[in-house]
Coordinates of C-alpha atoms in Angstrom, one line a residue:
M1 CA -70.3 -50.8 35.2
I2 CA -69.8 -47.0 35.5
K3 CA -72.2 -45.1 32.9
R4 CA -70.1 -43.0 30.3
I5 CA -72.2 -39.8 30.4
F6 CA -71.2 -36.3 30.3
T7 CA -72.5 -33.3 31.3
L8 CA -71.0 -29.8 31.7
S9 CA -73.1 -26.4 31.9
L10 CA -72.0 -22.9 33.1
I11 CA -73.8 -23.6 36.3
Y12 CA -72.1 -26.6 36.8
I13 CA -68.8 -25.2 37.0
F14 CA -68.3 -25.7 40.6
P15 CA -65.3 -27.8 41.2
V16 CA -63.3 -25.1 39.2
L17 CA -63.9 -23.5 43.2
L18 CA -61.5 -26.2 44.0
F19 CA -58.3 -24.6 41.9
G20 CA -59.1 -21.3 40.5
Q21 CA -59.2 -17.9 42.0
E22 CA -63.0 -16.6 43.3
I23 CA -63.8 -12.8 41.9
K24 CA -65.2 -12.3 46.2
N25 CA -67.6 -9.1 44.4
E26 CA -69.3 -11.6 41.6
F27 CA -71.8 -14.5 42.3
V28 CA -73.3 -17.1 40.4
V29 CA -77.0 -17.0 41.6
H30 CA -79.7 -19.9 40.9
F31 CA -82.4 -17.8 42.0
S32 CA -86.3 -20.2 42.6
G33 CA -88.6 -16.8 43.4
K34 CA -90.4 -14.4 41.0
D35 CA -88.6 -11.2 40.9
F36 CA -85.2 -11.3 41.3
P37 CA -84.1 -8.1 41.2
K38 CA -87.1 -7.0 43.4
F39 CA -86.1 -9.3 45.8
V40 CA -82.2 -8.1 46.4
E41 CA -83.8 -4.4 46.7
N42 CA -85.6 -6.0 49.7
I43 CA -82.8 -8.1 51.2
G44 CA -80.0 -5.8 50.6
Q45 CA -81.8 -2.4 52.4
N46 CA -79.5 -2.3 55.2
I47 CA -76.6 -2.1 52.5
F48 CA -78.4 1.0 50.3
S49 CA -78.8 2.8 53.2
R50 CA -75.3 2.3 54.3
N51 CA -73.5 2.7 51.1
A52 CA -73.3 4.1 47.8
E53 CA -73.6 0.3 46.6
T54 CA -72.5 -0.8 42.7
L55 CA -75.1 -3.3 41.9
I56 CA -75.0 -4.8 38.0
I57 CA -77.7 -7.8 38.0
T58 CA -77.6 -9.6 34.6
P59 CA -79.6 -12.8 33.9
F60 CA -78.4 -15.4 31.6
T61 CA -80.9 -18.1 30.9
T62 CA -83.0 -17.5 28.1
K63 CA -86.3 -19.3 29.7
E64 CA -88.9 -16.8 29.9
N65 CA -89.1 -16.6 33.8
N66 CA -85.1 -16.4 34.4
E67 CA -83.7 -18.1 37.0
Y68 CA -80.1 -17.7 36.7
F69 CA -77.8 -14.6 37.4
H70 CA -74.4 -13.3 37.5
M71 CA -74.6 -10.2 40.1
K72 CA -71.5 -7.7 41.3
V73 CA -71.9 -6.0 43.9
S74 CA -69.3 -3.7 45.6
E75 CA -65.8 -5.2 46.9
N76 CA -66.3 -3.7 50.7
S77 CA -70.3 -5.5 50.7
A78 CA -69.5 -8.1 49.1
D79 CA -69.3 -11.0 51.8
T80 CA -72.8 -9.3 53.5
W81 CA -74.1 -9.7 50.0
Y82 CA -73.2 -13.3 50.1
S83 CA -74.2 -14.0 53.5
L84 CA -77.7 -12.7 52.8
L85 CA -78.2 -14.6 49.5
S86 CA -76.7 -17.7 51.2
S87 CA -79.5 -17.9 54.2
S88 CA -82.3 -17.3 51.9
K89 CA -84.5 -20.5 50.9
E90 CA -85.3 -18.7 47.6
I91 CA -81.6 -19.3 46.5
S92 CA -81.2 -22.3 44.9
G93 CA -77.8 -22.2 44.5
L94 CA -75.2 -19.4 45.4
E95 CA -71.0 -19.3 44.1
Y96 CA -68.8 -17.0 43.4
N97 CA -67.4 -16.1 40.3
T98 CA -64.0 -18.1 39.4
K99 CA -61.4 -17.8 37.1
L100 CA -60.7 -21.0 35.3
E101 CA -58.0 -22.8 34.1
W102 CA -57.5 -23.9 30.7
R103 CA -56.7 -27.6 30.3
D104 CA -54.5 -29.5 28.1
K105 CA -52.3 -26.3 28.3
R106 CA -49.9 -26.9 25.0
P107 CA -47.1 -24.7 23.9
N108 CA -46.5 -22.7 20.6
D109 CA -43.7 -24.2 19.4
P110 CA -44.1 -25.3 15.9
R111 CA -43.3 -28.5 15.8
V112 CA -44.8 -30.0 19.0
N113 CA -47.3 -32.3 16.8
E114 CA -44.8 -34.4 15.8
Q115 CA -44.5 -35.0 19.8
W116 CA -46.3 -37.9 19.5
Y117 CA -45.2 -39.3 23.1
L118 CA -46.7 -36.1 24.8
E119 CA -49.9 -37.2 24.1
N120 CA -49.0 -40.7 25.0
I121 CA -47.5 -40.0 28.4
K122 CA -50.1 -37.0 29.8
A123 CA -48.0 -34.4 29.3
F124 CA -50.5 -31.4 27.9
E125 CA -52.4 -31.9 30.8
A126 CA -49.6 -32.2 33.2
W127 CA -48.4 -28.7 31.9
N128 CA -51.7 -27.4 33.3
I129 CA -50.0 -28.3 37.1
T130 CA -47.2 -26.6 36.0
T131 CA -44.7 -26.2 33.2
G132 CA -41.5 -26.9 35.4
G133 CA -38.9 -24.1 36.6
P134 CA -38.2 -22.9 40.4
T135 CA -40.3 -22.9 43.3
E136 CA -42.0 -20.1 43.8
N137 CA -39.6 -19.1 46.4
G138 CA -37.3 -19.6 44.0
K139 CA -35.7 -22.7 44.4
E140 CA -33.9 -24.3 41.4
F141 CA -33.9 -28.1 40.8
V142 CA -31.2 -28.8 38.0
I143 CA -30.6 -32.3 36.3
A144 CA -27.3 -33.5 35.6
V145 CA -27.2 -35.3 31.8
I146 CA -24.0 -37.8 31.2
D147 CA -23.3 -37.9 27.5
D148 CA -20.4 -37.8 24.8
G149 CA -21.3 -33.9 23.9
F150 CA -23.5 -30.8 23.7
L151 CA -24.5 -28.2 21.2
T152 CA -24.9 -25.7 23.6
N153 CA -26.1 -22.9 21.5
H154 CA -28.6 -24.7 19.8
E155 CA -31.6 -21.9 18.6
D156 CA -33.9 -24.2 21.1
F157 CA -31.8 -24.4 24.3
A158 CA -31.8 -20.6 25.4
D159 CA -31.3 -20.5 29.0
I160 CA -31.5 -24.2 30.1
F161 CA -28.2 -24.8 31.6
F162 CA -27.1 -24.4 34.9
I163 CA -24.7 -21.6 35.5
N164 CA -22.3 -21.7 38.6
N165 CA -22.1 -18.6 39.8
N166 CA -19.0 -19.5 42.1
E167 CA -16.9 -19.9 39.6
I168 CA -15.1 -17.7 36.6
P169 CA -15.0 -19.2 33.6
N170 CA -12.3 -19.7 31.7
D171 CA -9.2 -18.7 34.3
G172 CA -7.8 -22.1 34.9
K173 CA -8.4 -22.2 38.5
D174 CA -10.3 -24.0 40.5
N175 CA -12.6 -20.8 41.9
D176 CA -14.9 -22.6 44.2
G177 CA -12.7 -25.0 45.6
N178 CA -15.1 -27.7 44.5
G179 CA -12.0 -29.3 43.2
Y180 CA -12.4 -28.7 39.3
I181 CA -11.6 -26.0 37.0
D182 CA -13.5 -24.1 34.8
D183 CA -17.1 -25.9 35.9
Y184 CA -18.8 -22.3 35.3
S185 CA -21.3 -24.2 33.4
G186 CA -21.4 -28.2 33.6
Y187 CA -17.8 -30.1 33.0
N188 CA -15.8 -31.7 30.3
V189 CA -14.3 -34.8 31.9
K190 CA -12.5 -35.7 29.0
L191 CA -10.6 -32.3 29.0
Q192 CA -10.5 -31.7 32.6
N193 CA -12.0 -28.1 32.6
G194 CA -15.0 -26.3 31.2
S195 CA -15.2 -27.0 27.7
I196 CA -18.6 -28.6 26.3
T197 CA -17.6 -30.1 23.4
S198 CA -21.0 -30.4 20.6
E199 CA -21.4 -34.0 19.9
T200 CA -25.3 -35.3 18.3
H201 CA -26.0 -38.3 21.0
G202 CA -25.8 -35.8 23.7
T203 CA -27.5 -33.0 21.7
N204 CA -30.4 -35.6 21.1
V205 CA -30.8 -36.5 24.9
I206 CA -31.3 -32.8 25.7
G207 CA -34.0 -31.6 23.9
V208 CA -36.3 -34.0 24.6
L209 CA -35.6 -33.0 28.2
G210 CA -35.1 -29.3 28.3
A211 CA -35.6 -27.7 24.5
R212 CA -37.5 -24.4 25.9
A213 CA -41.0 -24.4 24.9
N214 CA -43.4 -22.5 24.7
N215 CA -40.7 -19.9 22.7
N216 CA -42.0 -20.1 18.9
I217 CA -39.0 -22.1 18.1
G218 CA -38.4 -26.2 17.0
I219 CA -39.6 -28.5 20.0
S220 CA -40.6 -28.7 23.2
G221 CA -38.7 -30.3 26.1
I222 CA -40.7 -31.8 28.9
N223 CA -39.8 -29.1 31.3
W224 CA -40.3 -25.8 29.6
N225 CA -37.3 -24.0 31.9
V226 CA -35.6 -26.7 33.0
K227 CA -31.7 -26.1 34.1
I228 CA -29.1 -29.0 33.1
L229 CA -26.3 -30.0 34.0
P230 CA -24.2 -31.5 31.1
L231 CA -21.3 -33.4 31.4
V232 CA -19.1 -34.4 28.8
I233 CA -17.3 -38.3 29.0
N234 CA -15.4 -40.5 27.0
A235 CA -17.2 -44.0 26.4
T236 CA -15.2 -45.7 29.4
S237 CA -16.7 -46.7 32.7
L238 CA -14.1 -45.3 34.3
D239 CA -16.0 -41.5 33.2
V240 CA -18.9 -42.4 33.7
E241 CA -17.9 -42.9 37.7
K242 CA -16.3 -39.4 37.5
A243 CA -19.1 -38.2 35.9
L244 CA -21.2 -39.3 38.9
E245 CA -18.9 -38.4 41.3
Y246 CA -18.6 -34.8 40.2
V247 CA -22.5 -34.8 40.8
L248 CA -22.3 -36.3 43.9
R249 CA -19.1 -33.2 45.2
M250 CA -21.9 -30.9 43.7
K251 CA -24.9 -32.0 45.5
K252 CA -22.8 -32.3 48.6
L253 CA -21.5 -28.7 48.8
Y254 CA -25.1 -27.7 47.6
L255 CA -26.4 -29.3 51.1
E256 CA -23.2 -28.4 53.0
N257 CA -23.4 -24.9 52.3
N258 CA -27.1 -24.0 52.2
G259 CA -27.4 -23.5 49.0
T260 CA -24.9 -21.3 48.5
K261 CA -22.6 -23.3 46.9
G262 CA -22.9 -26.8 44.6
S263 CA -26.2 -27.6 42.9
N264 CA -29.1 -28.3 43.8
I265 CA -29.3 -31.9 41.3
V266 CA -32.2 -33.7 42.0
A267 CA -31.9 -36.2 39.1
V268 CA -28.6 -37.6 37.1
T269 CA -29.5 -39.4 33.8
Y270 CA -27.2 -41.3 31.8
S271 CA -28.3 -42.8 28.0
G272 CA -25.2 -45.4 28.0
G273 CA -24.3 -48.8 29.1
I274 CA -22.2 -51.9 28.4
S275 CA -24.2 -55.0 27.1
K276 CA -23.9 -58.4 28.6
R277 CA -21.9 -56.9 31.5
F278 CA -23.1 -57.8 34.8
A279 CA -23.2 -55.4 38.2
S280 CA -20.6 -58.3 39.9
S281 CA -17.7 -57.0 37.3
F282 CA -18.7 -53.1 38.7
P283 CA -19.1 -52.4 42.1
N284 CA -17.7 -48.6 42.0
W285 CA -20.2 -48.1 39.5
C286 CA -23.2 -49.4 41.3
N287 CA -22.5 -47.5 44.7
L288 CA -21.8 -44.2 43.7
Y289 CA -26.0 -44.8 42.2
N290 CA -26.5 -45.6 46.3
L291 CA -24.3 -42.5 47.7
L292 CA -25.8 -40.2 45.0
G293 CA -29.1 -41.4 46.3
Q294 CA -28.3 -40.5 50.4
Q295 CA -27.7 -37.7 49.0
G296 CA -30.7 -37.0 47.1
V297 CA -30.2 -37.3 43.8
L298 CA -32.2 -40.0 41.8
S299 CA -30.4 -42.0 39.1
I300 CA -32.0 -42.5 35.6
G301 CA -30.6 -45.3 33.3
A302 CA -31.1 -46.5 29.7
T303 CA -31.0 -50.3 29.1
T304 CA -29.6 -51.5 25.9
N305 CA -31.0 -51.7 22.8
N306 CA -31.0 -55.1 22.6
N307 CA -33.8 -56.9 22.6
D308 CA -31.9 -58.7 25.5
D309 CA -33.6 -60.1 28.8
V310 CA -30.6 -58.2 30.7
D311 CA -31.5 -60.6 34.2
F312 CA -30.0 -63.2 32.0
V313 CA -27.7 -62.0 29.8
G314 CA -26.3 -58.9 31.9
D315 CA -26.3 -55.1 31.4
M316 CA -24.8 -52.1 32.8
P317 CA -26.1 -50.0 34.6
S318 CA -28.9 -52.0 34.4
T319 CA -28.4 -54.7 36.9
C320 CA -27.2 -52.8 39.2
E321 CA -28.7 -53.4 42.5
S322 CA -29.5 -49.7 43.9
N323 CA -32.5 -48.5 45.1
Y324 CA -32.3 -45.2 43.9
L325 CA -31.5 -46.5 40.5
I326 CA -34.2 -46.2 37.9
M327 CA -33.7 -48.2 34.8
V328 CA -36.0 -47.4 31.7
T329 CA -36.5 -49.7 28.3
N330 CA -38.3 -48.0 25.2
T331 CA -42.2 -47.9 24.1
D332 CA -43.8 -47.2 21.0
Q333 CA -47.2 -45.2 19.9
N334 CA -49.2 -48.2 20.7
D335 CA -47.3 -48.8 24.4
V336 CA -45.6 -51.5 23.1
K337 CA -41.8 -52.2 24.1
A338 CA -39.6 -51.6 20.7
R339 CA -38.5 -54.9 19.6
Q340 CA -35.0 -53.5 19.8
A341 CA -34.7 -52.5 23.8
G342 CA -33.7 -54.2 26.8
Y343 CA -36.0 -56.3 29.5
G344 CA -35.8 -57.8 33.0
K345 CA -38.4 -58.9 35.1
K346 CA -36.1 -58.1 38.1
H347 CA -34.1 -55.4 36.9
I348 CA -36.2 -53.2 34.3
D349 CA -38.5 -50.7 36.7
I350 CA -40.8 -48.8 33.3
G351 CA -41.5 -48.5 29.4
V352 CA -41.2 -44.5 28.8
P353 CA -41.6 -43.5 24.5
G354 CA -38.4 -44.0 22.5
E355 CA -39.7 -44.8 19.2
D356 CA -39.4 -42.1 16.3
I357 CA -38.6 -39.1 18.5
L358 CA -38.0 -36.2 17.5
T359 CA -35.5 -33.7 19.0
T360 CA -32.6 -31.4 18.3
T361 CA -29.4 -32.0 16.4
D362 CA -25.7 -31.1 16.7
Q363 CA -27.3 -28.4 14.1
A364 CA -27.9 -25.2 15.7
K365 CA -31.2 -24.9 13.4
K366 CA -31.7 -28.8 12.5
Y367 CA -34.2 -31.2 14.2
T368 CA -34.0 -35.3 13.6
T369 CA -36.1 -38.5 14.5
E370 CA -34.2 -41.0 16.6
S371 CA -34.9 -43.9 18.3
G372 CA -33.6 -46.1 21.5
T373 CA -33.7 -45.8 25.2
S374 CA -31.5 -42.9 24.8
L375 CA -34.4 -41.1 24.6
S376 CA -36.8 -42.7 27.1
A377 CA -34.5 -41.6 29.8
P378 CA -34.2 -38.0 29.0
I379 CA -38.1 -38.0 29.1
L380 CA -37.9 -39.8 32.5
A381 CA -36.1 -37.7 33.7
G382 CA -38.0 -34.4 32.1
A383 CA -41.2 -36.1 34.2
V384 CA -38.6 -36.0 37.9
S385 CA -38.1 -31.9 37.3
L386 CA -41.5 -31.3 36.9
L387 CA -42.5 -33.4 40.2
F388 CA -40.4 -30.8 42.1
S389 CA -41.3 -27.9 40.4
S390 CA -45.2 -28.3 41.5
N391 CA -44.8 -25.7 44.8
C392 CA -45.9 -28.6 46.6
T393 CA -44.5 -27.2 50.1
A394 CA -45.2 -30.1 52.1
F395 CA -43.1 -32.9 49.9
Q396 CA -40.7 -30.3 49.5
N397 CA -39.6 -29.9 53.2
F398 CA -39.9 -34.0 53.4
Y399 CA -37.1 -34.4 50.8
D400 CA -35.1 -31.3 52.5
N401 CA -35.2 -32.7 55.9
S402 CA -34.4 -36.4 54.4
P403 CA -33.4 -36.4 51.1
S404 CA -33.0 -40.2 51.0
L405 CA -36.6 -40.9 51.4
G406 CA -37.9 -37.8 49.2
T407 CA -35.8 -39.6 46.4
L408 CA -37.2 -43.2 46.8
K409 CA -40.9 -41.4 47.5
I410 CA -40.5 -39.6 43.7
K411 CA -38.9 -43.3 42.5
E412 CA -42.0 -44.6 43.8
I413 CA -44.6 -42.5 42.5
L414 CA -43.3 -42.6 39.5
L415 CA -43.5 -46.4 38.7
Q416 CA -46.5 -46.6 40.3
S417 CA -48.4 -44.0 38.7
G418 CA -48.3 -45.1 35.2
D419 CA -50.6 -46.7 32.1
P420 CA -50.1 -50.8 31.4
A421 CA -47.9 -51.2 28.6
Y422 CA -47.0 -54.6 26.5
Y423 CA -44.4 -56.3 24.8
Y424 CA -44.6 -58.6 21.7
K425 CA -44.6 -62.0 22.8
S426 CA -45.7 -64.8 20.4
G427 CA -47.0 -62.6 17.4
Q428 CA -49.5 -60.8 19.8
N429 CA -49.0 -58.4 22.5
A430 CA -48.2 -59.4 26.3
D431 CA -48.7 -57.4 29.6
L432 CA -45.1 -55.6 29.9
L433 CA -45.2 -56.5 33.7
E434 CA -44.2 -60.3 32.4
V435 CA -40.9 -58.6 31.7
T436 CA -40.3 -55.3 33.9
T437 CA -40.9 -55.0 37.7
T438 CA -44.1 -52.2 36.8
G439 CA -45.8 -53.6 33.8
K440 CA -45.9 -49.9 33.2
R441 CA -45.1 -46.9 30.6
L442 CA -44.7 -43.5 32.4
N443 CA -47.6 -40.9 33.0
I444 CA -46.6 -38.2 33.9
L445 CA -50.3 -36.5 35.1
N446 CA -50.9 -39.2 36.7
A447 CA -47.5 -38.7 38.7
L448 CA -48.0 -35.3 39.5
D449 CA -51.4 -36.0 40.8
S450 CA -49.7 -39.0 43.1
L451 CA -47.9 -36.9 44.5
R452 CA -51.0 -34.5 45.1
V453 CA -53.0 -37.4 46.9
R454 CA -50.1 -37.7 49.2
Y455 CA -50.0 -34.0 49.8
N456 CA -52.8 -31.8 49.4
D457 CA -51.1 -28.8 49.7
C458 CA -49.8 -29.1 46.2
I459 CA -53.5 -28.6 44.9
P460 CA -54.6 -25.2 45.2
G461 CA -58.1 -25.2 47.1
L462 CA -57.7 -28.9 48.0
S463 CA -56.2 -27.5 51.8
E464 CA -58.9 -26.5 53.9
T465 CA -60.8 -23.8 55.1
G466 CA -63.0 -23.4 57.9
E467 CA -63.9 -26.0 60.1
L468 CA -64.4 -28.4 57.2
K469 CA -62.2 -31.2 57.1
I470 CA -61.8 -34.8 55.3
T471 CA -59.9 -36.9 57.6
D472 CA -60.0 -39.5 55.5
I473 CA -61.5 -41.9 52.7
L474 CA -61.4 -45.8 53.0
I475 CA -62.0 -47.6 49.8
L476 CA -64.0 -51.5 50.4
N477 CA -64.7 -52.6 46.8
N478 CA -66.7 -50.2 44.6
L479 CA -67.2 -48.4 47.6
A480 CA -65.4 -44.8 49.0
Q481 CA -66.4 -44.4 53.2
V482 CA -65.5 -40.4 53.0
N483 CA -64.9 -39.4 57.2
Y484 CA -65.2 -35.7 57.4
V485 CA -65.6 -33.3 59.7
S486 CA -68.1 -30.1 60.0
E487 CA -68.8 -26.6 62.0
N488 CA -72.5 -27.5 61.8
N489 CA -75.1 -29.3 60.1
A490 CA -76.0 -27.7 57.0
E491 CA -76.1 -29.0 53.8
I492 CA -72.3 -30.0 52.2
E493 CA -72.0 -29.4 48.7
L494 CA -70.1 -32.3 47.2
I495 CA -68.5 -33.2 43.8
V496 CA -65.9 -35.5 42.8
F497 CA -63.8 -35.4 39.9
D498 CA -60.4 -36.8 38.3
A499 CA -57.6 -35.5 37.6
L500 CA -58.0 -33.3 34.4
G501 CA -61.1 -31.7 36.5
R502 CA -63.7 -33.8 34.7
I503 CA -67.1 -33.3 37.0
L504 CA -67.8 -37.7 37.8
K505 CA -70.4 -36.8 40.6
K506 CA -72.1 -33.6 42.0
G507 CA -74.7 -33.7 44.8
T508 CA -75.1 -32.4 48.2
V509 CA -74.5 -34.0 51.6
S510 CA -76.8 -34.0 54.7
P511 CA -74.7 -34.6 57.8
Q512 CA -75.0 -36.8 60.4
I513 CA -76.2 -34.9 63.5
L514 CA -75.4 -37.4 66.4
G515 CA -72.0 -39.6 65.8
K516 CA -69.7 -40.3 63.6
K517 CA -69.7 -38.2 60.2
V518 CA -69.5 -40.4 57.2
Y519 CA -70.4 -40.1 53.7
V520 CA -70.3 -42.9 51.8
L521 CA -69.7 -42.8 48.0
D522 CA -71.0 -45.5 45.3
L523 CA -67.7 -45.6 42.6
D524 CA -69.8 -47.4 40.1
D525 CA -72.1 -44.2 40.0
L526 CA -69.5 -42.1 38.9
S527 CA -70.1 -40.8 35.0
L528 CA -66.8 -40.2 32.8
N529 CA -67.0 -39.3 29.1
N530 CA -66.5 -42.5 27.4
E531 CA -64.1 -40.9 25.1
L532 CA -61.5 -40.2 27.3
S533 CA -59.6 -43.0 30.0
P534 CA -59.7 -43.7 33.3
S535 CA -58.0 -41.9 35.8
Q536 CA -56.2 -43.5 39.0
V537 CA -56.5 -40.6 41.3
L538 CA -59.8 -38.7 42.4
F539 CA -60.6 -36.1 44.4
I540 CA -63.5 -35.4 46.6
G541 CA -64.8 -31.9 47.3
M542 CA -66.9 -30.7 49.8
S543 CA -68.3 -26.9 50.4
Q544 CA -70.4 -25.9 53.7
G545 CA -71.2 -22.2 53.5
K546 CA -67.3 -20.1 53.3
S547 CA -65.4 -23.9 54.9
K548 CA -64.0 -25.9 52.3
A549 CA -62.4 -29.5 52.6
G550 CA -60.9 -31.7 49.5
K551 CA -58.6 -34.7 49.5
G552 CA -57.9 -37.1 47.2
F553 CA -58.0 -40.9 46.5
Y554 CA -56.8 -44.1 44.4
Y555 CA -59.3 -45.6 42.2
N556 CA -59.4 -47.7 38.9
L557 CA -62.1 -46.7 37.0
K558 CA -63.2 -50.0 34.5

């Protein structure tokens, strides 16, 4: 069993060095000698003789014999000071002062505390990694939403809709040659133009996905700075297929024209369907999911709001067999499947909150609480957009070179990284795995960290600097074998922390002089605050002088 202990003091802030920006001319020093100012004067004689040196030394312990000091030096001599201090036997610990990041990032929207599901899916913690929007190089990711209509001028929808800059609005022409007239900011399949009409259901859907966050208005969408492509349809299978065909055309144009035309759509979500019907009757509908996936578009569907086993009674699009489709069911505050929500061991993939969800409605300054799988699907779509906006260059390159495989990777990450969920069975809770493919409920933080485990460059500071490298981490029962290489045999500082940056272990490693360098971590020795839920993703960081390395791995703490 893991000991449930949690301690933190200023001197143990070392793991943040892997995330934060170092202040290169400020040090935190643990001094084991008797007179630190005198010590500094002695070792810095050459620096003082050459430069007009700025030197500020401040103790920050209350003990009679101060041990810990904040030392600020001139920027042009910072490297020399670091070298002098790190080579002295009287220095027990040396760190750069480092800027921190605030955990549990909360937007200032006045009703965010009523959005209970944000806690369940770890949205606040995930937002500490990314809040959405374009990448650092300006690449925009778009979510297409198919529904009955949208109130585009709602007070909480400022600047959330995709703009087709190759189209001139309301001129009655197809300016960009994509086959559609006036699709400047979405498309109305019903009217065959760009007029986005208003309806309640669609406005509910896009509110949870992309209501503008941190704007002191209303609620917070999953993606703070999303771009939504709204598609208005009649309630017919033909219109769904027309809308999916539009998404396919726009993504193809984007890929064929190097981003100068079309739209970089990464997911499409539709919160509707046909109960008690099977995919065999709708081969064209289902095949569109395959065609979209091959172009890099992940499709998300909401299963029926009936307590149906769709594997046996049918549901569309739940029973489509496409690998590029995720079907969601609805879970409540206790991570239990809603009584009025579909299920299926073969066809329903994951639970996503959908009960008593506060969202936008079709009055410009109004909000409402709704329930249903219709709210679950756009929440998952928001999670997809956050994964893409996490500035993970290695994944983005992989996706750009192979959109189909990149889409499957996003699906795999979302489905594998969730938390356990349940359903009512004979008056008590049973494992949701009995009636879905994964048995899980969405966890956005775990999904982001799962992406970061696969692609270390997603984690600022975990990419190697210097010759220190972690080559791999092998898990056997309760042991993690960390294989690494280092430039010398100097002592290595080691930390283990979870997805929230919580310290689980801190210590030192003495590299083997001969042979392969291996450190064996006993996972049962890790410490975690007993008030916080276990993490599925852990990180190991190593520091040897100025060389740093880090790597993530999976492990379920018990």
